[in-house]
PDB file of C-alpha atoms and ligand atoms in Angstrom:
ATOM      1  CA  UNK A 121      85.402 125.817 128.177  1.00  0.00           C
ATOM      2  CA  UNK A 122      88.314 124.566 126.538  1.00  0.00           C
ATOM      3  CA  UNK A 123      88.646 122.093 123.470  1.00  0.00           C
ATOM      4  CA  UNK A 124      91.155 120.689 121.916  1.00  0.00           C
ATOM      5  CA  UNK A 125      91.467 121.435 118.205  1.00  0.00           C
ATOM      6  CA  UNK A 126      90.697 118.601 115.772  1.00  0.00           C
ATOM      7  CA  UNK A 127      93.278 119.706 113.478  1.00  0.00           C
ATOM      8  CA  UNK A 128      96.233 121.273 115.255  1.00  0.00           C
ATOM      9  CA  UNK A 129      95.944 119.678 118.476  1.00  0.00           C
ATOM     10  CA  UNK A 130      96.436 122.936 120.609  1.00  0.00           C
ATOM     11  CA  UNK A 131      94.270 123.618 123.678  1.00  0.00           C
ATOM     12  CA  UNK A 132      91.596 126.295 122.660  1.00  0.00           C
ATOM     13  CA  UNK A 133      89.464 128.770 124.788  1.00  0.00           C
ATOM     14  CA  UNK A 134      85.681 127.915 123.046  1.00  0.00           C
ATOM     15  CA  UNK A 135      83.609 131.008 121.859  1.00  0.00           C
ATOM     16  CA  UNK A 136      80.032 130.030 120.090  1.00  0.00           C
ATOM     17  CA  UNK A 137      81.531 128.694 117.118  1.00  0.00           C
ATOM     18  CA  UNK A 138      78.764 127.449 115.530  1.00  0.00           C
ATOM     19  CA  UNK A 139      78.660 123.043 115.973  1.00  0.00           C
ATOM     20  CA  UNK A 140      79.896 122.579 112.250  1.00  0.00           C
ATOM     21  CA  UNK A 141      83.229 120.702 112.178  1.00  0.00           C
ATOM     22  CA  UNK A 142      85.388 123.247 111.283  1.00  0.00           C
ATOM     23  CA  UNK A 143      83.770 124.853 114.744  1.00  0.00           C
ATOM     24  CA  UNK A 144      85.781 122.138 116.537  1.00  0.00           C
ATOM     25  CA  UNK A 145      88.863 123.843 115.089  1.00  0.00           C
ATOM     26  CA  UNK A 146      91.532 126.567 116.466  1.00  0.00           C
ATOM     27  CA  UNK A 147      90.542 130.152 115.276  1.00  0.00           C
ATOM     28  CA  UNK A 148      94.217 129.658 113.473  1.00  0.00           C
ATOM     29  CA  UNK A 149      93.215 126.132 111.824  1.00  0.00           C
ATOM     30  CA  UNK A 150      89.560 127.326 111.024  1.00  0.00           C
ATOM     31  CA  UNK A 151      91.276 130.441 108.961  1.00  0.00           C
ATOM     32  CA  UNK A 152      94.024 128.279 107.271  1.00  0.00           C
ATOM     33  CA  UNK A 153      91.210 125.583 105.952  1.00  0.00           C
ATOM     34  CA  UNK A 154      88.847 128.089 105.165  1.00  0.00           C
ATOM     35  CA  UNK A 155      90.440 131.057 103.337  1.00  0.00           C
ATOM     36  CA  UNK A 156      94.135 129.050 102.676  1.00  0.00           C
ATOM     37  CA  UNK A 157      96.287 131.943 100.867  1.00  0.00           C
ATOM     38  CA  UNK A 158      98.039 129.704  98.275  1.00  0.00           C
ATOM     39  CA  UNK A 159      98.183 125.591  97.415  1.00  0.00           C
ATOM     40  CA  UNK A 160     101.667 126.247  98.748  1.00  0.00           C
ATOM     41  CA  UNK A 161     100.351 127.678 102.081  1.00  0.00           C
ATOM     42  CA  UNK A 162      97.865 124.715 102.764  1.00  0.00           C
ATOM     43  CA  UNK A 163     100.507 122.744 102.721  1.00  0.00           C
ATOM     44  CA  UNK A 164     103.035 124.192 105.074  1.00  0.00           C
ATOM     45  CA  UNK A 165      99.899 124.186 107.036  1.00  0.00           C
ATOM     46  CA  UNK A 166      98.834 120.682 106.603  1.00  0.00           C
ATOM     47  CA  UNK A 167     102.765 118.998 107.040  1.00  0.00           C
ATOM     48  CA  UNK A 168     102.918 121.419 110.456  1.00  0.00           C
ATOM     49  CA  UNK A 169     100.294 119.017 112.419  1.00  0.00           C
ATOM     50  CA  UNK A 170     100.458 115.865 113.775  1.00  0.00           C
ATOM     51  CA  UNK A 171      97.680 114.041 112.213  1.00  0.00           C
ATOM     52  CA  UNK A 172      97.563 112.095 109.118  1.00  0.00           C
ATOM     53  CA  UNK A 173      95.852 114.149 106.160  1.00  0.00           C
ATOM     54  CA  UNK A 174      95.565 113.650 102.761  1.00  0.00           C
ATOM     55  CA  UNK A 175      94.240 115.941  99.693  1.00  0.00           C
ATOM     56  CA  UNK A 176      91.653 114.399  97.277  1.00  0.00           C
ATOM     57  CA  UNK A 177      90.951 115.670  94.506  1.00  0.00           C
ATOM     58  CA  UNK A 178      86.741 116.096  93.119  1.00  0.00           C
ATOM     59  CA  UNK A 179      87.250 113.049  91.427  1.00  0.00           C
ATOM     60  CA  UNK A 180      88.441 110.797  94.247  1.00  0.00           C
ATOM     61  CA  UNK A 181      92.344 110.929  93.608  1.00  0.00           C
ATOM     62  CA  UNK A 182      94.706 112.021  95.958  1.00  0.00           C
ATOM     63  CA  UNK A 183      96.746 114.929  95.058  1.00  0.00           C
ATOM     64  CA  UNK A 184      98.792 115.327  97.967  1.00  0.00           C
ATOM     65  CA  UNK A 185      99.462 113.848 101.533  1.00  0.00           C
ATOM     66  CA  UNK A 186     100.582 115.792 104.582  1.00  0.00           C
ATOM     67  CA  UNK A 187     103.862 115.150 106.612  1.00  0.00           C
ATOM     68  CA  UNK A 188     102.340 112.574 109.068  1.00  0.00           C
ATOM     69  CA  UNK A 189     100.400 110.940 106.235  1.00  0.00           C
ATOM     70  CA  UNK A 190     103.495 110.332 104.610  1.00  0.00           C
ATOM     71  CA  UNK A 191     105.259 108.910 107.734  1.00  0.00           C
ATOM     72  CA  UNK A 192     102.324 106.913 108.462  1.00  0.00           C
ATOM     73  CA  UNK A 193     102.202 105.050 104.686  1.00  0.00           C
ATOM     74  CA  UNK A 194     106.018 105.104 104.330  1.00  0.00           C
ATOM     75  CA  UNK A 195     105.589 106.637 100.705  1.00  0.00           C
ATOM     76  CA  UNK A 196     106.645 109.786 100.109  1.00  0.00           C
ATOM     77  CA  UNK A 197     104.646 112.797  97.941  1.00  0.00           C
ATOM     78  CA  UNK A 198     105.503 110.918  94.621  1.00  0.00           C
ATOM     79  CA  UNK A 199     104.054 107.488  95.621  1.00  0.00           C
ATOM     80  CA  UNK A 200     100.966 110.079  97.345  1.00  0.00           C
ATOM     81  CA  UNK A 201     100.445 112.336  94.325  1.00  0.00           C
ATOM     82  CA  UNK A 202      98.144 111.700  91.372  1.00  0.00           C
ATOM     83  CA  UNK A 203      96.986 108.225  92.832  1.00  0.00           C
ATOM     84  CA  UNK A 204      93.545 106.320  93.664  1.00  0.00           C
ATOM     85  CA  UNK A 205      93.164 106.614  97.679  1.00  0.00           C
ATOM     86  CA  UNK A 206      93.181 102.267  97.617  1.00  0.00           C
ATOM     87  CA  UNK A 207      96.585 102.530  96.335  1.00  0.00           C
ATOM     88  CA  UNK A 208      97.741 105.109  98.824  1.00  0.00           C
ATOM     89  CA  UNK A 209      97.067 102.800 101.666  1.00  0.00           C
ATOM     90  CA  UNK A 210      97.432  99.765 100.302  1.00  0.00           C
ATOM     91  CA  UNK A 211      93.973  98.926 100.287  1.00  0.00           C
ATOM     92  CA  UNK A 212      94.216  95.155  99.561  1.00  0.00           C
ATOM     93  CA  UNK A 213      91.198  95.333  96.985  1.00  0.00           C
ATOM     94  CA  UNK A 214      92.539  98.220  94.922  1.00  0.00           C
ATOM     95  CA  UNK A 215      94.645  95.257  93.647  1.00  0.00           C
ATOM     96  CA  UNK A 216      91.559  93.332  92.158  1.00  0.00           C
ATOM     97  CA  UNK A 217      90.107  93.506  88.763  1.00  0.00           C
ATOM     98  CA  UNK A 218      88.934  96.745  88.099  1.00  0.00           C
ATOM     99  CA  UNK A 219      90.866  98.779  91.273  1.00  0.00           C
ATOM    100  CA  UNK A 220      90.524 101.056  93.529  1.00  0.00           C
ATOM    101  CA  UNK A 221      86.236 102.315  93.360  1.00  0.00           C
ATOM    102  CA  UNK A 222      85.240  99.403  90.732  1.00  0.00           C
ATOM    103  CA  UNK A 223      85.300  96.221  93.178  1.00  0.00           C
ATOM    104  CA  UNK A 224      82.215  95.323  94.759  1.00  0.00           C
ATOM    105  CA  UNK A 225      83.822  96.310  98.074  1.00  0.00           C
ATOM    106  CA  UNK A 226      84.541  99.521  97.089  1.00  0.00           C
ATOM    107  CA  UNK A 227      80.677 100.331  97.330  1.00  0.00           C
ATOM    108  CA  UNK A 228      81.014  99.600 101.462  1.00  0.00           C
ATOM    109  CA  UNK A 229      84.063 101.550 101.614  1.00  0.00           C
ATOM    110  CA  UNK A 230      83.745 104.212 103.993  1.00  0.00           C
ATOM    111  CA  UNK A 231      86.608 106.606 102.836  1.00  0.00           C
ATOM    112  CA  UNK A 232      85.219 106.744  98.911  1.00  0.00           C
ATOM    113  CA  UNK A 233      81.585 107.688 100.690  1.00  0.00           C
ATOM    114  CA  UNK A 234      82.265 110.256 102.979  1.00  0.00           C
ATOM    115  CA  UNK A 235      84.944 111.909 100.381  1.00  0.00           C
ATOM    116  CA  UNK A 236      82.219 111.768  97.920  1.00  0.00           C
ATOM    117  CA  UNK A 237      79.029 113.394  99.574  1.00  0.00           C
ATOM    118  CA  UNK A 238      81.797 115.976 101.484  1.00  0.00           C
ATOM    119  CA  UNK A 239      82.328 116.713  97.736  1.00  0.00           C
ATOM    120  CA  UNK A 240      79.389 117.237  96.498  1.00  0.00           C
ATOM    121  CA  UNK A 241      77.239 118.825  99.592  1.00  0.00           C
ATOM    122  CA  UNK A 242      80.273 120.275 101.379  1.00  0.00           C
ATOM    123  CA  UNK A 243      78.994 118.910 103.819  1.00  0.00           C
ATOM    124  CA  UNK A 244      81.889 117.593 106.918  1.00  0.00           C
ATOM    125  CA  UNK A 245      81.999 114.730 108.575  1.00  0.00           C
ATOM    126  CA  UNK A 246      83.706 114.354 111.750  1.00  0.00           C
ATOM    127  CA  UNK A 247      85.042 110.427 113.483  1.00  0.00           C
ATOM    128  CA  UNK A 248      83.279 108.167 111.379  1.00  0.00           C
ATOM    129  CA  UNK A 249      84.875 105.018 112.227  1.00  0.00           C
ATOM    130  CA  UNK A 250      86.353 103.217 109.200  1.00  0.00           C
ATOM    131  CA  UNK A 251      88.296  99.942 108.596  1.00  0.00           C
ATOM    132  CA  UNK A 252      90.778  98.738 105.888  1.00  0.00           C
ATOM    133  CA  UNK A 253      92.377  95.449 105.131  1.00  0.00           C
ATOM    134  CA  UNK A 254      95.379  96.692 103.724  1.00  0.00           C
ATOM    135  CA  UNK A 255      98.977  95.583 102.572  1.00  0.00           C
ATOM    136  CA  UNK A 256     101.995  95.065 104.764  1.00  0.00           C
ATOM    137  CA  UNK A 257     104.784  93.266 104.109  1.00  0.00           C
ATOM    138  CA  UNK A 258     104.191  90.595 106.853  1.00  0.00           C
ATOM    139  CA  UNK A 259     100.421  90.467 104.707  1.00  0.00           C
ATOM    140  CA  UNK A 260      97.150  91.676 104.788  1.00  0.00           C
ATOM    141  CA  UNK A 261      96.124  93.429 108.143  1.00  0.00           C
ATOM    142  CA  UNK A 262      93.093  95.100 109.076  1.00  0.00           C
ATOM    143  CA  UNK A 263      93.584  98.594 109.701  1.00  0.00           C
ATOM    144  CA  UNK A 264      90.814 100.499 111.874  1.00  0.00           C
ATOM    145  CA  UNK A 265      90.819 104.812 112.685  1.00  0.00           C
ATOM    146  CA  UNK A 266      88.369 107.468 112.504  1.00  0.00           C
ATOM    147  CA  UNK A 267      87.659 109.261 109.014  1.00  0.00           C
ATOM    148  CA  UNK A 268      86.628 112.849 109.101  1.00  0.00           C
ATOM    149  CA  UNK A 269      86.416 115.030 106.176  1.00  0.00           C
ATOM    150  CA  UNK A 270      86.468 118.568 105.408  1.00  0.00           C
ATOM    151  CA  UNK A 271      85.756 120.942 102.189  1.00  0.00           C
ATOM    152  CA  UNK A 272      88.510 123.701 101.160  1.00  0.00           C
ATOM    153  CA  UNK A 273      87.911 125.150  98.249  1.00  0.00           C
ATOM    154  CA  UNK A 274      88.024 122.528  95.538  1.00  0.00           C
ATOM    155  CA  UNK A 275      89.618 119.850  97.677  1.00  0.00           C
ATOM    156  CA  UNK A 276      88.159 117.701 100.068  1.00  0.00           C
ATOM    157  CA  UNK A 277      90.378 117.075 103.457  1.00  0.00           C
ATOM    158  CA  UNK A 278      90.572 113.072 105.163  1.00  0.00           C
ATOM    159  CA  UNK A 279      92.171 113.375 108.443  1.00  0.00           C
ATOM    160  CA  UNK A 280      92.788 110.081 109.477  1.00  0.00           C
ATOM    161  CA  UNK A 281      92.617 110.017 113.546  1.00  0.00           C
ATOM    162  CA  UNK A 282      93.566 107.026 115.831  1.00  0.00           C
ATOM    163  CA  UNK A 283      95.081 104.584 113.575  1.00  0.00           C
ATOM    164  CA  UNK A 284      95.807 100.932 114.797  1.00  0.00           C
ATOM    165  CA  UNK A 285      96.596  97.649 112.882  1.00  0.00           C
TER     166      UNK A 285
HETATM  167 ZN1   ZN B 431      94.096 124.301 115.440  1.00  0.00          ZN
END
């Protein structure tokens, strides 16, 4: 049967990868997330696809956004690098008292939990739908897509998949 890879996008013969979510991945994909050569490599890997991806860091900052991701928020690696995720999509609560992860709507927010227990249990997450009011400069607009998230070495992964506002 053939699948489309999650990451990548490329049609893929399946084999019995076992149903994990890197399983739903290219043999090529599934080797760059798992064993990525260099920070450097990652990368080149991540800004080659086509959907939205950003780095976090263990403690919930992003450290890096791929290509798409940085077409998508019209910010470029500076504006991506070293921030809280809520500022990185103009989240319209990381603007409250207390920011990004200390509101008391951070505690619903679906991004902080999935990034969190991927973090901690390595565990992967695949399409969990997720929805943001964030900033644009016509106001705030909900934005709605599909969260998954992946572990690579010391990084966790958010693809962000189908996004409307
Ligand atoms: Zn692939």
């Amino acid at each position: 049967m053939n699948r489309i890879c999650v990451w990548c996008q490329r049609e893929w013969a399946d084999d019995d990868s076992p149903p994990i979510v890197t399983g739903m991945a290219c043999e090529t994909c599934r080797e760059e997330l798992l064993q990525p050569r260099t920070a450097q490599s990652l990368a080149d890997y991540l800004d080659r696809l086509k959907v939205p991806v950003l780095v976090m860091a263990d403690d919930v900052r992003v450290v890096g956004g791929n290509a798409a991701a940085r077409a998508l928020l019209g910010k470029d690696a500076a504006d991506i690098c070293g921030h809280l995720p809520g500022e990185v999509i103009e989240c319209a609560y990381a603007r409250l008292p207390g920011g990004c992860g200390n509101t008391e709507h951070c505690k619903a927010c679906t991004i902080r939990q999935l990034v969190t227990n991927t973090h901690l249990t390595g565990e992967s997450h695949h399409h969990v739908p997720a929805y943001q009011d964030i900033r644009l400069p016509g106001g705030v607009r909900e934005m709605r897509y599909l969260v998954s998230t992946e572990k690579v070495g010391p990084f966790v992964l958010l693809r962000m998949d189908e996004t409307s506002i």
